Each structure stands twice: as structure tokens, then as C-alpha cells.
Amino acid sequence: MEIQVLGPLSAEVNGGSIVPTAGKPRQILSLLALYPGRVMPVPTLMEELWGTEPPASALTTLQTYILQLRRRLGTAMGPGAPAGAKDILATRHGGYLLQIDRSCVDVHTYEELARQGQAAFVEGDDEVSAERFRTALDLWTGPPLVDVRLGPVLEIEVMRLQESRLVTVERRIDADLRLGRHGQLIAELTELTARHPHHEGLHSQVMVAMYRSGRQATALEVYRRLRLRLIDELGVEPSPQLQRMHQAMLAVDPQLELLAGPRHGSTFDLFAA
């Protein structure tokens, strides 16, 4: 079985799709796929489908959806499969689970690659770090579960995944900056800061990329615009960390150069208190 949740929902067995067309069974399959091998309690599934006010028939309806998923799974597996649909989409006391390996679901491959990238980053192996982060991000084909209706449980899961992706992008850019790829990053970072207009980490990265590319004035202008935006829209000043980076640029601080500072952190980390 191969399941993808980092984009449109996809689930295939022997090359055949088992994704149902109805909305609520899609929600069930998505939630089970996020936690393979782990029992998903019935109350959690009911909360995802109906929120805090499930109908009187909720349990019976949930069982019907599980039966529909098993039928699709059984059809795709074929009569000669060593395990039946009930063994894969299994019933346990209080809930249901997908009996599949974590590697069958793209999100778990993504998380393992991101973990490897972070470990290499901390060790100072920037080539491996950037490669692992990039491979992890290549698994994304769009917003997570973009074609699935999100109940309260999946909504939290999607928010978590979106935040994880943004952190992974940041760390990959950190590794690329340490490899001297500042000129190649400016266009990407310009788009990212436009999408995340209050994100100080991304703004610090585009400032560094521009500064190292000989565009000190443009880097300072990025800071000026961010500061005005934070004051006008949120009523706050940039963080002390970003303010120190700004002052370092004004002073042409050598810490901003490519190989300055500890190898285990980002350039932004150099200006932490």
C-alpha cells in the first residue's frame, strides 16, 4: 500500500486506488493513514466527522464507513492476498487502525528525511543536510490533504504539517546559506517573505542572502519595511535578535560573512541573546 497525504489524498494497493469518493470515508482514511499501526479511538473518529454533536446514529454510520473502506481495500488486494482487508484495516478495542508500515505513507518518509537533515545540519555536514531537506520537501505535491474536507482533528494535523514544512524550508535555506548559495536563494526568499510577511526568520535569511550578494542597501530596506509592517499591523518592534542583525549589517560585522560563527547554527543564531 502507498498513501500520500502531502498534497491530494492518494492511496493505492497493487496500483489500484482505494480512495472513496464520499467525503467522510476520505476523512477516516486520512486520519488512519497519519498514524499507521496505531489505534485511532472511535471518539476521535466521531469528533473528526461530526464535531462535538454527533447524531444518534453516529456509531452505526461510522461502522458503515469502515465497511465501505474494507470493501475497496479487499477489491484492490484481490482474492489471492495473504492478508484480508480486516487484517489491514483492523478493529481493536475502542477503535480502528491501519496495519501497514510507516514507510508506506509519504508523511512519515518526509519526517524521517527531515530528521536526518537536521542531524546533519547540527553536525555541520551542510551538503548532506541540504540534500536530505530538499528530498523531504520534494515529497510535497501541494497543501496537505488539499482535496479532503477537514474536521476539527484533521484541521489540527494539517496545521502541524504546514508548520513542519515551513520549518524544514527554513533549515534547508540555512544549509544552503552555509554552502555559499546566497545568490541562488534571493528569488525564493523574496517569494517566501511575501507569503509570510511577519516571519522574522525568513526575513533574516533574505537579508543575509542580499548582504552577502553585495546588496547591503536592499537588505537594510527589507528590515525597514518589516519593522514598519510589524509596528503598523501588530504594534510591536522586531525581535532583539533581528535588531542586532540589523545593527551588525550597519557595522559590516564580520560575523555576517559566510564561514563566521559556530557551524552548528544558522546565521540568525549568531545574534541570539
Short mmCIF file of C-alpha atoms in Angstrom, two decimals:
data_model
loop_
_atom_site.label_atom_id
_atom_site.label_comp_id
_atom_site.label_asym_id
_atom_site.label_seq_id
_atom_site.Cartn_x
_atom_site.Cartn_y
_atom_site.Cartn_z
CA MET A 1 0.00 0.00 0.00
CA GLU A 2 1.19 3.51 -0.84
CA ILE A 3 -0.54 6.52 0.70
CA GLN A 4 0.11 10.19 0.04
CA VAL A 5 -1.25 12.96 2.23
CA LEU A 6 1.26 15.72 1.37
CA GLY A 7 -0.98 17.09 -1.35
CA PRO A 8 -4.18 15.48 -2.70
CA LEU A 9 -5.10 12.26 -0.88
CA SER A 10 -3.89 9.17 -2.71
CA ALA A 11 -3.99 5.56 -1.55
CA GLU A 12 -3.12 2.69 -3.85
CA VAL A 13 -2.94 -1.07 -3.46
CA ASN A 14 -1.45 -3.06 -6.35
CA GLY A 15 -1.75 0.06 -8.48
CA GLY A 16 -5.47 0.48 -7.81
CA SER A 17 -6.91 3.41 -5.89
CA ILE A 18 -8.85 2.73 -2.70
CA VAL A 19 -9.72 6.37 -2.05
CA PRO A 20 -13.50 6.70 -1.67
CA THR A 21 -15.41 9.48 -3.37
CA ALA A 22 -17.60 10.29 -0.35
CA GLY A 23 -16.24 12.93 1.99
CA LYS A 24 -16.47 11.29 5.41
CA PRO A 25 -14.81 7.98 4.45
CA ARG A 26 -11.98 10.08 2.97
CA GLN A 27 -11.60 11.77 6.35
CA ILE A 28 -11.41 8.40 8.09
CA LEU A 29 -8.80 7.07 5.68
CA SER A 30 -6.74 10.25 6.04
CA LEU A 31 -6.75 10.13 9.82
CA LEU A 32 -5.85 6.44 9.96
CA ALA A 33 -3.05 6.99 7.43
CA LEU A 34 -1.45 9.69 9.57
CA TYR A 35 -0.99 7.16 12.37
CA PRO A 36 -0.35 3.72 10.82
CA GLY A 37 -0.09 0.90 13.31
CA ARG A 38 -1.77 2.99 15.99
CA VAL A 39 -5.34 2.57 17.19
CA MET A 40 -7.48 5.57 16.37
CA PRO A 41 -10.18 5.71 19.07
CA VAL A 42 -13.81 5.76 17.98
CA PRO A 43 -14.48 9.05 19.85
CA THR A 44 -11.66 10.74 17.92
CA LEU A 45 -13.04 9.49 14.59
CA MET A 46 -16.53 10.65 15.56
CA GLU A 47 -15.22 14.07 16.57
CA GLU A 48 -13.50 14.42 13.20
CA LEU A 49 -16.68 13.51 11.32
CA TRP A 50 -19.31 15.34 13.37
CA GLY A 51 -17.56 17.64 15.82
CA THR A 52 -18.97 17.88 19.33
CA GLU A 53 -22.56 16.99 18.32
CA PRO A 54 -22.61 13.56 16.64
CA PRO A 55 -26.00 12.23 15.57
CA ALA A 56 -27.64 9.38 17.43
CA SER A 57 -26.71 7.04 14.56
CA ALA A 58 -23.03 8.09 14.58
CA LEU A 59 -21.57 4.76 15.71
CA THR A 60 -23.58 2.74 13.19
CA THR A 61 -22.70 5.18 10.41
CA LEU A 62 -19.01 5.03 11.33
CA GLN A 63 -19.12 1.23 11.14
CA THR A 64 -20.72 1.51 7.70
CA TYR A 65 -17.89 3.79 6.51
CA ILE A 66 -15.30 1.32 7.80
CA LEU A 67 -17.09 -1.49 5.94
CA GLN A 68 -17.02 0.57 2.73
CA LEU A 69 -13.29 1.19 3.10
CA ARG A 70 -12.67 -2.52 3.69
CA ARG A 71 -14.60 -3.41 0.56
CA ARG A 72 -12.50 -1.07 -1.55
CA LEU A 73 -9.35 -2.40 0.09
CA GLY A 74 -10.39 -6.03 -0.44
CA THR A 75 -11.19 -5.44 -4.11
CA ALA A 76 -7.76 -3.87 -4.68
CA MET A 77 -5.95 -6.62 -2.77
CA GLY A 78 -7.61 -9.39 -4.77
CA PRO A 79 -8.71 -12.85 -3.65
CA GLY A 80 -5.16 -14.20 -3.52
CA ALA A 81 -3.83 -11.71 -0.97
CA PRO A 82 -2.23 -13.40 2.07
CA ALA A 83 -3.95 -10.96 4.44
CA GLY A 84 -7.57 -9.93 4.26
CA ALA A 85 -8.98 -6.43 4.36
CA LYS A 86 -9.93 -6.92 8.01
CA ASP A 87 -6.30 -7.65 8.82
CA ILE A 88 -5.14 -4.40 7.18
CA LEU A 89 -7.96 -2.13 8.34
CA ALA A 90 -8.28 -3.81 11.70
CA THR A 91 -10.73 -3.46 14.55
CA ARG A 92 -9.29 -3.13 18.03
CA HIS A 93 -10.90 -2.49 21.39
CA GLY A 94 -12.21 1.03 21.22
CA GLY A 95 -11.07 1.88 17.71
CA TYR A 96 -9.55 1.02 14.34
CA LEU A 97 -6.07 1.03 12.82
CA LEU A 98 -4.26 0.57 9.55
CA GLN A 99 -1.83 -2.34 9.88
CA ILE A 100 0.81 -1.01 7.48
CA ASP A 101 4.41 0.08 7.80
CA ARG A 102 5.04 3.76 8.41
CA SER A 103 7.15 3.91 5.27
CA CYS A 104 4.01 3.29 3.21
CA VAL A 105 2.81 6.83 3.99
CA ASP A 106 4.67 9.78 2.49
CA VAL A 107 4.42 11.96 5.59
CA HIS A 108 6.49 9.51 7.63
CA THR A 109 9.15 9.32 4.94
CA TYR A 110 9.18 13.11 4.91
CA GLU A 111 9.60 13.31 8.69
CA GLU A 112 12.47 10.79 8.68
CA LEU A 113 14.30 12.67 5.92
CA ALA A 114 13.78 15.96 7.78
CA ARG A 115 15.17 14.36 10.94
CA GLN A 116 18.25 13.19 9.03
CA GLY A 117 18.66 16.66 7.55
CA GLN A 118 18.53 18.28 10.97
CA ALA A 119 21.06 15.80 12.40
CA ALA A 120 23.47 16.54 9.54
CA PHE A 121 22.89 20.26 9.99
CA VAL A 122 23.83 20.13 13.67
CA GLU A 123 26.94 18.10 12.79
CA GLY A 124 27.97 20.72 10.21
CA ASP A 125 27.53 18.44 7.18
CA ASP A 126 25.78 21.05 5.09
CA GLU A 127 25.83 19.14 1.79
CA VAL A 128 24.03 16.14 3.29
CA SER A 129 21.72 18.40 5.29
CA ALA A 130 20.60 20.40 2.26
CA GLU A 131 20.15 17.21 0.21
CA ARG A 132 18.03 15.49 2.86
CA PHE A 133 15.87 18.56 3.43
CA ARG A 134 15.39 19.02 -0.32
CA THR A 135 14.43 15.37 -0.82
CA ALA A 136 11.94 15.64 2.04
CA LEU A 137 10.34 18.75 0.57
CA ASP A 138 10.14 17.15 -2.89
CA LEU A 139 7.57 14.72 -1.46
CA TRP A 140 5.08 17.57 -1.18
CA THR A 141 2.76 17.96 -4.17
CA GLY A 142 0.55 20.65 -2.62
CA PRO A 143 -1.10 21.62 0.66
CA PRO A 144 -1.67 18.52 2.82
CA LEU A 145 -4.97 16.73 2.19
CA VAL A 146 -5.98 19.57 -0.10
CA ASP A 147 -8.95 17.62 -1.50
CA VAL A 148 -10.26 16.32 1.84
CA ARG A 149 -12.84 18.09 3.97
CA LEU A 150 -11.17 18.86 7.28
CA GLY A 151 -12.94 18.25 10.56
CA PRO A 152 -11.52 19.53 13.87
CA VAL A 153 -8.99 16.71 14.25
CA LEU A 154 -7.60 16.78 10.70
CA GLU A 155 -7.53 20.57 10.76
CA ILE A 156 -5.01 20.45 13.63
CA GLU A 157 -2.98 17.78 11.83
CA VAL A 158 -2.84 19.86 8.65
CA MET A 159 -1.74 22.94 10.60
CA ARG A 160 1.02 20.88 12.21
CA LEU A 161 2.22 19.61 8.84
CA GLN A 162 2.18 23.07 7.27
CA GLU A 163 4.26 24.44 10.14
CA SER A 164 6.65 21.49 9.87
CA ARG A 165 7.12 22.16 6.16
CA LEU A 166 7.91 25.82 6.78
CA VAL A 167 10.50 24.90 9.42
CA THR A 168 12.07 22.40 7.02
CA VAL A 169 12.24 25.05 4.30
CA GLU A 170 13.96 27.40 6.75
CA ARG A 171 16.52 24.80 7.78
CA ARG A 172 17.22 23.89 4.14
CA ILE A 173 17.84 27.53 3.36
CA ASP A 174 20.14 27.77 6.39
CA ALA A 175 22.18 24.88 5.00
CA ASP A 176 22.27 26.46 1.54
CA LEU A 177 23.42 29.77 3.05
CA ARG A 178 26.23 27.99 4.84
CA LEU A 179 27.21 26.46 1.48
CA GLY A 180 27.52 29.90 -0.08
CA ARG A 181 24.41 29.69 -2.26
CA HIS A 182 23.12 33.11 -1.21
CA GLY A 183 22.74 34.41 -4.77
CA GLN A 184 20.58 31.44 -5.75
CA LEU A 185 18.26 31.92 -2.76
CA ILE A 186 17.19 35.53 -3.21
CA ALA A 187 14.27 34.86 -5.59
CA GLU A 188 12.91 32.01 -3.46
CA LEU A 189 13.23 34.03 -0.27
CA THR A 190 11.57 37.07 -1.84
CA GLU A 191 8.53 34.90 -2.61
CA LEU A 192 8.55 33.31 0.85
CA THR A 193 8.67 36.63 2.67
CA ALA A 194 5.78 37.88 0.53
CA ARG A 195 3.77 34.82 1.57
CA HIS A 196 4.79 35.17 5.23
CA PRO A 197 5.02 38.93 5.76
CA HIS A 198 5.58 38.75 9.55
CA HIS A 199 8.04 35.84 9.61
CA GLU A 200 11.28 37.18 11.05
CA GLY A 201 13.33 34.05 10.34
CA LEU A 202 12.66 34.20 6.59
CA HIS A 203 13.27 37.95 6.55
CA SER A 204 16.60 37.47 8.30
CA GLN A 205 17.58 34.91 5.66
CA VAL A 206 16.76 37.16 2.72
CA MET A 207 18.65 39.98 4.44
CA VAL A 208 21.73 37.77 4.78
CA ALA A 209 21.45 36.48 1.20
CA MET A 210 21.27 40.03 -0.13
CA TYR A 211 24.04 41.30 2.14
CA ARG A 212 26.39 38.54 1.03
CA SER A 213 25.48 39.25 -2.60
CA GLY A 214 26.71 42.83 -2.26
CA ARG A 215 23.24 44.31 -1.80
CA GLN A 216 23.61 45.82 1.66
CA ALA A 217 21.20 48.69 0.97
CA THR A 218 18.48 46.29 -0.20
CA ALA A 219 18.99 44.11 2.86
CA LEU A 220 18.56 47.14 5.12
CA GLU A 221 15.43 48.15 3.19
CA VAL A 222 13.94 44.69 3.87
CA TYR A 223 14.42 45.31 7.59
CA ARG A 224 12.92 48.81 7.39
CA ARG A 225 9.78 47.56 5.65
CA LEU A 226 9.36 44.64 8.04
CA ARG A 227 9.74 46.94 11.04
CA LEU A 228 7.08 49.33 9.74
CA ARG A 229 4.75 46.42 8.99
CA LEU A 230 5.16 44.93 12.48
CA ILE A 231 4.55 48.29 14.13
CA ASP A 232 1.56 49.23 11.95
CA GLU A 233 -0.17 45.84 11.92
CA LEU A 234 0.83 44.24 15.23
CA GLY A 235 2.05 47.13 17.36
CA VAL A 236 5.42 45.50 18.08
CA GLU A 237 9.06 46.11 17.22
CA PRO A 238 11.22 43.43 15.56
CA SER A 239 12.77 40.98 17.98
CA PRO A 240 16.02 41.97 19.72
CA GLN A 241 17.70 39.22 17.71
CA LEU A 242 16.69 40.78 14.38
CA GLN A 243 17.55 44.24 15.65
CA ARG A 244 21.07 43.01 16.47
CA MET A 245 21.40 41.57 12.97
CA HIS A 246 20.35 44.92 11.53
CA GLN A 247 22.97 46.71 13.60
CA ALA A 248 25.58 44.16 12.50
CA MET A 249 24.82 44.95 8.87
CA LEU A 250 25.17 48.67 9.51
CA ALA A 251 28.52 47.99 11.16
CA VAL A 252 29.66 45.49 8.47
CA ASP A 253 30.15 42.91 11.22
CA PRO A 254 32.41 40.00 10.10
CA GLN A 255 30.01 37.58 11.81
CA LEU A 256 27.78 38.01 8.78
CA GLU A 257 30.39 36.53 6.49
CA LEU A 258 29.93 33.04 5.09
CA LEU A 259 32.05 30.96 7.48
CA ALA A 260 31.76 33.10 10.58
CA GLY A 261 30.45 31.71 13.83
CA PRO A 262 29.66 28.21 15.05
CA ARG A 263 28.93 25.61 12.41
CA HIS A 264 26.05 24.10 14.37
CA GLY A 265 23.64 27.00 13.94
CA SER A 266 22.18 29.40 11.41
CA THR A 267 23.48 32.92 10.85
CA PHE A 268 20.42 34.25 12.69
CA ASP A 269 21.51 32.20 15.74
CA LEU A 270 24.68 34.29 15.98
CA PHE A 271 22.60 37.22 17.15
CA ALA A 272 20.56 35.39 19.80
CA ALA A 273 20.92 36.71 23.32
#
